[in-house]
mmCIF file of C-alpha atoms in Angstrom:
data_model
loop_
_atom_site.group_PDB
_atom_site.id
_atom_site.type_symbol
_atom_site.label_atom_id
_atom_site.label_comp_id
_atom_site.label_asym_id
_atom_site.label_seq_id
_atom_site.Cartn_x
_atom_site.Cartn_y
_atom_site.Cartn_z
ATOM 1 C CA UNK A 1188 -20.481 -10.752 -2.471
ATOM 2 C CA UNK A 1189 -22.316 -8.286 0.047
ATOM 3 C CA UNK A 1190 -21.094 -5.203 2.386
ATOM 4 C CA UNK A 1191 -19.926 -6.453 5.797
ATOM 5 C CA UNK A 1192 -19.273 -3.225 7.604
ATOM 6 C CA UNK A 1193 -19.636 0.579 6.929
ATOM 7 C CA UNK A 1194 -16.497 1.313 8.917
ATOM 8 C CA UNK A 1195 -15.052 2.962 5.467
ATOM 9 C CA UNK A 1196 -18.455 4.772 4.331
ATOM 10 C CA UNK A 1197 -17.776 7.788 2.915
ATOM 11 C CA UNK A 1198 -13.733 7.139 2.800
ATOM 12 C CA UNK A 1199 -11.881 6.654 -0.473
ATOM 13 C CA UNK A 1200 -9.115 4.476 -0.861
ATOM 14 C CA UNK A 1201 -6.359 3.716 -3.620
ATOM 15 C CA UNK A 1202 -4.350 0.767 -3.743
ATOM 16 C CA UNK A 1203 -1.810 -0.123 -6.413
ATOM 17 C CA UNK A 1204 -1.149 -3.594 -7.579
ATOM 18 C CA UNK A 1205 -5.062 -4.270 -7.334
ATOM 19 C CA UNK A 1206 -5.345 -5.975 -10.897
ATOM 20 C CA UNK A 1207 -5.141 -9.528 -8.863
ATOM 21 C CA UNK A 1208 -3.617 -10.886 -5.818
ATOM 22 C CA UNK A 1209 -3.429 -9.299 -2.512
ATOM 23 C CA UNK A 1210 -3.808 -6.115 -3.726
ATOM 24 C CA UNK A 1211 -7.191 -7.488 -5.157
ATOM 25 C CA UNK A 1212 -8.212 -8.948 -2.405
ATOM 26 C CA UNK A 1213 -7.221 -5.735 -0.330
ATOM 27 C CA UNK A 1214 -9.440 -3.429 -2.463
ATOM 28 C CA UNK A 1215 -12.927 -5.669 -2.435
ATOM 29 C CA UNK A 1216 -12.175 -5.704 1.370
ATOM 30 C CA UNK A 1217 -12.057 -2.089 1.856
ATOM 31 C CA UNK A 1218 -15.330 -1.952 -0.483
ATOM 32 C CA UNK A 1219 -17.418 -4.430 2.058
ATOM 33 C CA UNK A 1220 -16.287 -2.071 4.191
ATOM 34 C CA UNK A 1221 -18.335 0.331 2.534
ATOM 35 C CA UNK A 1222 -15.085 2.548 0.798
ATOM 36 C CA UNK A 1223 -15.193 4.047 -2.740
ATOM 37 C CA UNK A 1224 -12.517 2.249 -4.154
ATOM 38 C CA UNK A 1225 -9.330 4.117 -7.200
ATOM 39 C CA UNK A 1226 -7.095 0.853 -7.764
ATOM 40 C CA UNK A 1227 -4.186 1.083 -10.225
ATOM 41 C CA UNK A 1228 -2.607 -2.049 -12.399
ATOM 42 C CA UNK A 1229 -0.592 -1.936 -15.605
ATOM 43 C CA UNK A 1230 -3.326 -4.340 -17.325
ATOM 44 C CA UNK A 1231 -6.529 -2.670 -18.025
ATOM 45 C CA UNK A 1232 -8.976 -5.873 -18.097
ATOM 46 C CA UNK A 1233 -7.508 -6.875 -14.462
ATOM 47 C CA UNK A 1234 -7.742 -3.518 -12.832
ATOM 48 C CA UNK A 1235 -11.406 -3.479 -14.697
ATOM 49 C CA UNK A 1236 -12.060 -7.144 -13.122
ATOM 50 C CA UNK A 1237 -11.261 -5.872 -9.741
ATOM 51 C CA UNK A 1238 -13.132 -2.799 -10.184
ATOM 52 C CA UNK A 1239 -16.983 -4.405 -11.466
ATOM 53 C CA UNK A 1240 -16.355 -6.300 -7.924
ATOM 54 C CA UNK A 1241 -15.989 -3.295 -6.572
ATOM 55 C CA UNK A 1242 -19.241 -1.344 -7.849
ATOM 56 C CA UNK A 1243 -21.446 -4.441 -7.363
ATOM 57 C CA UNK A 1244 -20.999 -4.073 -3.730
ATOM 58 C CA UNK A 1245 -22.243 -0.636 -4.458
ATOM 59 C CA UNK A 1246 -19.570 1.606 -3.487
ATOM 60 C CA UNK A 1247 -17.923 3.763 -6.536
ATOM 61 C CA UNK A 1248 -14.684 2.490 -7.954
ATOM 62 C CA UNK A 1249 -12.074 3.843 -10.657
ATOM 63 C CA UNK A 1250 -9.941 1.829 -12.606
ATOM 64 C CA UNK A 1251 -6.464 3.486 -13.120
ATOM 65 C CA UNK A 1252 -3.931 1.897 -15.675
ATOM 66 C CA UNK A 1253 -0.183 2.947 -14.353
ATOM 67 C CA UNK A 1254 3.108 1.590 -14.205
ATOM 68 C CA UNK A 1255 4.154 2.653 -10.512
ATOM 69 C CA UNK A 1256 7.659 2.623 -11.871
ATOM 70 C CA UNK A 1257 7.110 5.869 -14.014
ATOM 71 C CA UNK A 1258 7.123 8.881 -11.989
ATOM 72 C CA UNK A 1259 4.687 11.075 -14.411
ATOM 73 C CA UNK A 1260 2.277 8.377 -14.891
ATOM 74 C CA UNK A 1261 2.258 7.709 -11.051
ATOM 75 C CA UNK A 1262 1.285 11.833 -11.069
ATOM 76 C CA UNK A 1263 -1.376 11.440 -13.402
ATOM 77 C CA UNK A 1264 -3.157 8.345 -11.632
ATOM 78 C CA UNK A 1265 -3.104 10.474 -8.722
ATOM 79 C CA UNK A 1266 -4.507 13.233 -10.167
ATOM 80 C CA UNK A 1267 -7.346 11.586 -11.522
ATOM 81 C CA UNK A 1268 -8.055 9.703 -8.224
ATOM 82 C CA UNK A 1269 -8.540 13.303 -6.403
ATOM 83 C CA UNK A 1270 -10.356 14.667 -9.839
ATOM 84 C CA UNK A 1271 -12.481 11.859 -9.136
ATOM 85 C CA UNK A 1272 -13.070 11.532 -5.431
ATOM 86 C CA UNK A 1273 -12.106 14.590 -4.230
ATOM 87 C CA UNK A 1274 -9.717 13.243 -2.011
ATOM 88 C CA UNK A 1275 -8.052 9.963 -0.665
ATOM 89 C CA UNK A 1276 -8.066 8.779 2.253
ATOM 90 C CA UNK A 1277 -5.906 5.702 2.409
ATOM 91 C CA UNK A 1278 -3.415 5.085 0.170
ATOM 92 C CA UNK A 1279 -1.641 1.651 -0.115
ATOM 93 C CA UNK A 1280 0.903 0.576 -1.480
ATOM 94 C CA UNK A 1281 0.778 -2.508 -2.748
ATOM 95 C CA UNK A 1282 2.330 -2.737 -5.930
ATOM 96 C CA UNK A 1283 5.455 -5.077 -5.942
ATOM 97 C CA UNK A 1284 7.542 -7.820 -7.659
ATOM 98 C CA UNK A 1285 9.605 -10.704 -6.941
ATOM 99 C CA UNK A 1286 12.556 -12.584 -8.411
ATOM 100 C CA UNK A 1287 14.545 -15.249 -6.832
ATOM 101 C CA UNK A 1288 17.366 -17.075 -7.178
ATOM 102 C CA UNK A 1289 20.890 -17.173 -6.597
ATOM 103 C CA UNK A 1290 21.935 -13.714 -6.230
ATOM 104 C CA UNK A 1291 24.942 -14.361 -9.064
ATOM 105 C CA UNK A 1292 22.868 -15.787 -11.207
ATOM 106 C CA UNK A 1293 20.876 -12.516 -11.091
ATOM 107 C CA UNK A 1294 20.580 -9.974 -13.458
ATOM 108 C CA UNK A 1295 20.967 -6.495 -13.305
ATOM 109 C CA UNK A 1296 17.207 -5.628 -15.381
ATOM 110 C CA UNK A 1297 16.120 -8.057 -12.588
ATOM 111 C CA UNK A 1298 17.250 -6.211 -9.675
ATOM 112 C CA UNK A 1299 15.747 -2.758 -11.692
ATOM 113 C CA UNK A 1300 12.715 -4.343 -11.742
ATOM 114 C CA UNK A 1301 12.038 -5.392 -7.644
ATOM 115 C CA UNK A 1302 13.674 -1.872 -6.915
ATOM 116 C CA UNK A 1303 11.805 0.625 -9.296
ATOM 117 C CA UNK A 1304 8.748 -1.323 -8.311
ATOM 118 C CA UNK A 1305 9.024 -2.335 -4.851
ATOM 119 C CA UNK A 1306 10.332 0.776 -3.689
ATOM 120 C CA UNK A 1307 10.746 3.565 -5.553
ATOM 121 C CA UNK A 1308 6.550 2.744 -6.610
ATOM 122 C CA UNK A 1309 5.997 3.323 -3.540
ATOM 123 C CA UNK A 1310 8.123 6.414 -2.445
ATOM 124 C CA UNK A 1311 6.840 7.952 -6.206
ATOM 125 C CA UNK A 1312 2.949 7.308 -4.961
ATOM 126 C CA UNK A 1313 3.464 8.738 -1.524
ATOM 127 C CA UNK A 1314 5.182 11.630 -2.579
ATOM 128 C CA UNK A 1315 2.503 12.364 -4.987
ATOM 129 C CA UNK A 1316 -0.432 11.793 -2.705
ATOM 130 C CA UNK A 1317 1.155 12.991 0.472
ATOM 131 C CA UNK A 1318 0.218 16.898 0.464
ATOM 132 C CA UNK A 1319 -3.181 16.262 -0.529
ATOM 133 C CA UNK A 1320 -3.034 14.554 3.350
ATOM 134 C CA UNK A 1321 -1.045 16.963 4.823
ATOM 135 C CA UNK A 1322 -3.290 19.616 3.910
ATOM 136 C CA UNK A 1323 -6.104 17.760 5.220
ATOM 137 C CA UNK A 1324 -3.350 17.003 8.391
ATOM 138 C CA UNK A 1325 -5.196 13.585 7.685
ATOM 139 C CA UNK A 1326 -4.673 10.540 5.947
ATOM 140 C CA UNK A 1327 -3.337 6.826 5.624
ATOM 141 C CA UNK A 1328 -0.045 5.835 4.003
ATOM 142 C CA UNK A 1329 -0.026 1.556 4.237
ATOM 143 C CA UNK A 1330 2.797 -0.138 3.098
ATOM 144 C CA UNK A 1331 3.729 -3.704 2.213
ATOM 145 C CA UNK A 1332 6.847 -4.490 2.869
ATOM 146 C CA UNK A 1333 6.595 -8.064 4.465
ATOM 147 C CA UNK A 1334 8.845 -10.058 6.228
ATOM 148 C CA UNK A 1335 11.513 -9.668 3.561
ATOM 149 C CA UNK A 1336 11.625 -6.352 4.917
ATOM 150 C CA UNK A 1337 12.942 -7.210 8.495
ATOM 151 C CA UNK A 1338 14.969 -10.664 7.973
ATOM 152 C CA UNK A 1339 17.396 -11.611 4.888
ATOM 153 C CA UNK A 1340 15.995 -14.743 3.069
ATOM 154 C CA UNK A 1341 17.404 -17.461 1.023
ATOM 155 C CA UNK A 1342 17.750 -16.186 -2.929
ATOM 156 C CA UNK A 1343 15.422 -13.245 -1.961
ATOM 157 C CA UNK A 1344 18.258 -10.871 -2.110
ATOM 158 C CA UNK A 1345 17.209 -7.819 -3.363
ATOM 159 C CA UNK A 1346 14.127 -8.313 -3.091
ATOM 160 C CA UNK A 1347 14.910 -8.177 0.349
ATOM 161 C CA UNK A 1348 16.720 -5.038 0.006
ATOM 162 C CA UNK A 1349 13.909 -3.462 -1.826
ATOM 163 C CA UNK A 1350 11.724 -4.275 0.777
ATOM 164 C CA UNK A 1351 14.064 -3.019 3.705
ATOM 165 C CA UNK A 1352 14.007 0.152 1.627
ATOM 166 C CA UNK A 1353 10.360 0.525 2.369
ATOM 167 C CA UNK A 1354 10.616 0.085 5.136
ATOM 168 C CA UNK A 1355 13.724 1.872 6.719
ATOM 169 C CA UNK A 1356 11.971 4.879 4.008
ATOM 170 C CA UNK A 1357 8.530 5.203 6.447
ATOM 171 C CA UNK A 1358 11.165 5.285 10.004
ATOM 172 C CA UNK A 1359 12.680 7.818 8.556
ATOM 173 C CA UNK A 1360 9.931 9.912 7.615
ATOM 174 C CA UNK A 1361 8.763 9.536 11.211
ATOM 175 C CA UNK A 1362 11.714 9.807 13.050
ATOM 176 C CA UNK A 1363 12.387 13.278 11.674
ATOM 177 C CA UNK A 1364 9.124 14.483 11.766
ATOM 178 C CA UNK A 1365 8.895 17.086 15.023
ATOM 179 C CA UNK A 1366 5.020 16.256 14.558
ATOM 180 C CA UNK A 1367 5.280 12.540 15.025
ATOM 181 C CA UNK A 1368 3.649 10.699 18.022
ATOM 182 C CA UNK A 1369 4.441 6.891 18.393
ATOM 183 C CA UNK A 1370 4.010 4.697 20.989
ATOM 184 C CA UNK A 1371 6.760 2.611 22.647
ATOM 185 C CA UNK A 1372 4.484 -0.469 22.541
ATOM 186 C CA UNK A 1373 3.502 0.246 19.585
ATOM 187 C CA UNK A 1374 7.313 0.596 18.010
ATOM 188 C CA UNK A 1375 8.145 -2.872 19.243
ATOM 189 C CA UNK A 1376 5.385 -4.351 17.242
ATOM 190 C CA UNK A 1377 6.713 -2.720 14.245
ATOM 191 C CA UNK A 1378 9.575 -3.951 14.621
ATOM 192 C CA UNK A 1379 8.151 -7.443 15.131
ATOM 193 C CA UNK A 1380 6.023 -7.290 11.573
ATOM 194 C CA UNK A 1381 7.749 -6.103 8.017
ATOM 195 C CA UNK A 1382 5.300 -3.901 6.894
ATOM 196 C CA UNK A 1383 4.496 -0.046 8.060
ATOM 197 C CA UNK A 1384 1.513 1.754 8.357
ATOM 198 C CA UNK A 1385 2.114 5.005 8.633
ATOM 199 C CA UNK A 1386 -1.729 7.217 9.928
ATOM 200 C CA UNK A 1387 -1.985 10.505 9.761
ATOM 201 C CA UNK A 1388 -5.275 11.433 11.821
ATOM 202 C CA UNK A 1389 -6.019 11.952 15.611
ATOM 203 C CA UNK A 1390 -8.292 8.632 15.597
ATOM 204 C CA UNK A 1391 -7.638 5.845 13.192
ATOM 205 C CA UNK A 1392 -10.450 3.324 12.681
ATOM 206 C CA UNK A 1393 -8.982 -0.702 12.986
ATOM 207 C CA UNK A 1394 -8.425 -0.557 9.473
ATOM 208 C CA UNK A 1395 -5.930 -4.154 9.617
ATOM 209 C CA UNK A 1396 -9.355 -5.762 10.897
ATOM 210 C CA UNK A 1397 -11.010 -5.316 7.550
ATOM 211 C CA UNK A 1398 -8.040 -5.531 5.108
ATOM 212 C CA UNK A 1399 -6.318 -8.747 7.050
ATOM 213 C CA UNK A 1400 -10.272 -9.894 7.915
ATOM 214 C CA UNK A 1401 -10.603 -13.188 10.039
ATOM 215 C CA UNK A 1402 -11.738 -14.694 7.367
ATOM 216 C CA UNK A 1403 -9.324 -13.956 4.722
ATOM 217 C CA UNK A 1404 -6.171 -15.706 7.040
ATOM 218 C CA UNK A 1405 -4.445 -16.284 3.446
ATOM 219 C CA UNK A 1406 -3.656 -12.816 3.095
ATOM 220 C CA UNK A 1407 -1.297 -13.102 6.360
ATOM 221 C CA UNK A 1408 0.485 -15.529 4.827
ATOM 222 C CA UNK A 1409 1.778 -13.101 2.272
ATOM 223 C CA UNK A 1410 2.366 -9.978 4.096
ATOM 224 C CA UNK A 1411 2.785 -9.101 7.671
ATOM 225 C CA UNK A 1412 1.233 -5.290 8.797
ATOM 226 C CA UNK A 1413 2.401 -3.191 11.339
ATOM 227 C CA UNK A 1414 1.255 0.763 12.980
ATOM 228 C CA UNK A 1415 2.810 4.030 13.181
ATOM 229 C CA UNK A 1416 0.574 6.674 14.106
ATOM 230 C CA UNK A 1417 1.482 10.283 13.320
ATOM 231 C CA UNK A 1418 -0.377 13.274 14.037
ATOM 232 C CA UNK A 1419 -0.021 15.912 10.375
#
């Protein structure tokens, strides 16, 4: 595995839920892109997996084990990632879990789980990483909220709800921020797409090319992106 860009170089980025899967796979693409790389997972020999990828393309990397569900731990991560890199510049939010089925056939620990996870992981990591941003009025919030988070879906739902959380959560933000610049055009592809990212910075590198790269189509298939830029 070798460095394909150095659009990243000298940005750090922290994604939760990088211990496998698409937040995996999100991480070593941010690191060809030449970004130091603070990814979080609850199990220590994934997270580590992820993060010897990570170091062998030669960009640094931190291995943070954190349960995004528990607010102090999610403080502590954070606080290590900035002890360590001094600041982030991309946060996303990956982390998430699914259960489906019949929605009476549900249990209540099961809809705890997709909501303390899916959404208030990631409203716990913004929230923690967010002034660091603001007092650098720059930064990137990405989060993955997927289709689920736009259309209701057979036995998906609150996982659906969970992921319209995260979603209707970053509109919010924006909407009632006097600061906020967003483009019409670029509202009506949000709204076509389930997921929200939400850039703080007066010029924002294509950062969808490298984490959705064109050769890494597979990732699409599990999670839509979308834009919002705002101006800190």
């Amino acid at each position: 595995m070798t460095r394909d860009s150095d659009l990243f170089s000298g940005k750090s980025v922290l994604v939760t839920g990088a211990g496998r899967g698409l937040g995996r796979e999100i991480a070593l693409a941010v690191a060809r892109a030449g970004a130091d790389v603070a990814g979080t997972a609850r199990t220590r020999v994934q997270i580590e997996d992820t993060i010897a990828g990570i170091e062998v393309l030669g960009c640094r990397g931190l291995a943070l084990v954190a349960d995004v569900t528990q607010e102090l731990q999610v403080r502590t991560m954070v606080e290590q990632a900035l002890a360590e890199f001094g600041q982030i510049d991309i946060l996303v939010n990956n982390a998430g879990v699914a259960e489906y089925g019949p929605f009476v056939e549900q249990e209540a620990a099961d809809w705890r789980a997709m909501i303390d996870t899916n959404l208030m992981g990631t409203l716990y990591c913004t929230h923690a990483l967010l002034p660091s941003m603001l007092d650098r009025s720059q930064g990137l919030v990405i989060n993955i909220a997927s289709v689920a988070g736009i259309h209701g879906l057979p036995n998906e739902a609150v996982y659906c709800a969970s992921k319209h959380g995260v979603k209707a959560a970053a509109h919010t933000a924006i909407a009632h921020d006097p600061t906020t610049e967003v483009d019409d055009a670029l509202m009506r592809a949000i709204d076509e797409t389930g997921a929200d990212l939400v850039v703080m910075a007066s010029h924002v590198p294509n950062v969808m090319d490298h984490i959705w790269p064109s050769n890494g189509g597979k990732l699409a298939e599990h999670a839509k992106c979308s834009v919002m830029v705002v101006r800190a």
